[in-house]
């Protein structure tokens, strides 16, 4: 039975990637609608009037916004390959780390900002970013994935570290994810990228590189 | 026996914190016994620092020695741990997604915006007022003519928002912003919520909140 599942996304966005990955891990067929973030469609604005952002999941015509909330909905709606544990406390811990990784609200923002700033501002962001990476490194101790033996919600939320971070580092000419300092995180990245579902909808590195390089140049040229 | 370990439920909290109040309301709704521990935020206890090493913030719910952090996480944990009574989230997954969305919105916007109202002056304060009124109107629109945000049942969104109503008096005194005038539909909702024992027992006296705000202003050197 075909279920109507649509994802409003932007190809380079790690947030809409989270949603696509979760759907693929659960074997849910979906259609995606590519959004030009500089020229958002009327439909997107209709479905997400509060935040006006991607991703938005449309299920049977009903919209859900905010990537982490969409992941919770996906988990509850399609029971294959669970991405959250059953135990309430373990779920609370997973939700805690998901929020930590949501760089709109937390110190993880420093990871992103490290790549777009310079001088002392950049140094400060890099220090903050390293602290965040350290916390994640500790959380991974003894585990293959944040979710344990298989990819879970926290791993999905951390996708940007596995793929986007490397591109940002290259564009900014900095190194954050040092293998010596963060062996767990680096091993995790390797394991994460072995997954078929992960690779299937990951944006091409070369394309991301071009996208961020253009952005970086645009920022530099404003000075 | 080490402090805080194996001692049933302990809530590390601070009397005026709207985030802590959310947890108190949820625990009261479920009729669950717990030990309330007031933290001195200028001299945080070793137990708090150990229980929430990442953010070092209250509230923290410690369940038989194991901590759960972040207020909305704690409320969901309480709901999942005691599913047999007073459900705080609706049964339908789409409705749950909507509840989480609005609770998340309150989380992202109310505290920051509200704080600006008493911390800032002049033009910056006027901007903050506009922002705050926008949020209130958004929430008012979502409530509509319903009894509670979730419909007939008191739930997550009500719990997320109602503690901030104890600050309305302070917002009026500091910024000349009457939440009641700007979002009149919220007024009967506030009254309805306060009629619940869980809410009336958990929320502080608005005058005491104002005293606290005045104290903070002195500390920050704001007139």
Coordinates of C-alpha atoms in Angstrom, one line a residue, chain A residues 88-100, chain B residues 10-12 19-20 22-23 47-63 65-78 107:
Chain A
X88 CA 12.6 5.6 29.1
X89 CA 15.9 6.6 30.6
X90 CA 17.9 5.6 27.6
X91 CA 15.5 7.5 25.4
X92 CA 16.0 10.6 27.6
X93 CA 19.7 10.2 27.2
X94 CA 19.4 9.9 23.4
X95 CA 17.1 12.9 23.2
X96 CA 19.6 14.9 25.3
X97 CA 22.4 14.2 22.8
X98 CA 20.2 14.9 19.9
X99 CA 19.5 18.3 21.3
X100 CA 23.1 18.8 22.0
Chain B
X10 CA 15.3 13.7 43.5
X11 CA 14.7 16.9 41.6
X12 CA 17.5 19.4 41.6
X19 CA 12.1 25.0 33.5
X20 CA 12.1 23.4 37.0
X22 CA 7.6 22.2 34.3
X23 CA 9.1 19.1 36.0
X47 CA 25.7 16.4 42.9
X48 CA 24.5 18.8 40.2
X49 CA 27.8 19.1 38.6
X50 CA 28.2 15.3 38.5
X51 CA 24.6 14.8 37.3
X52 CA 24.7 17.4 34.5
X53 CA 28.4 17.7 33.6
X54 CA 27.7 18.9 30.0
X55 CA 25.5 21.9 30.9
X56 CA 25.8 22.1 34.7
X57 CA 22.2 23.4 34.8
X58 CA 19.0 22.7 36.6
X59 CA 16.5 21.0 36.5
X60 CA 17.9 17.5 36.8
X61 CA 15.7 14.6 37.8
X62 CA 17.7 11.9 39.4
X63 CA 15.9 8.5 39.4
X65 CA 20.9 7.7 41.1
X66 CA 20.6 8.1 37.4
X67 CA 20.1 11.6 36.1
X68 CA 17.8 12.9 33.4
X69 CA 18.5 16.5 32.1
X70 CA 16.7 19.2 30.2
X71 CA 13.1 20.0 31.3
X72 CA 11.2 18.9 28.2
X73 CA 13.2 15.7 28.3
X74 CA 12.4 15.2 31.9
X75 CA 8.6 15.8 31.3
X76 CA 8.6 13.2 28.5
X77 CA 10.6 10.8 30.7
X78 CA 8.0 11.2 33.4
X107 CA 11.6 26.4 24.6

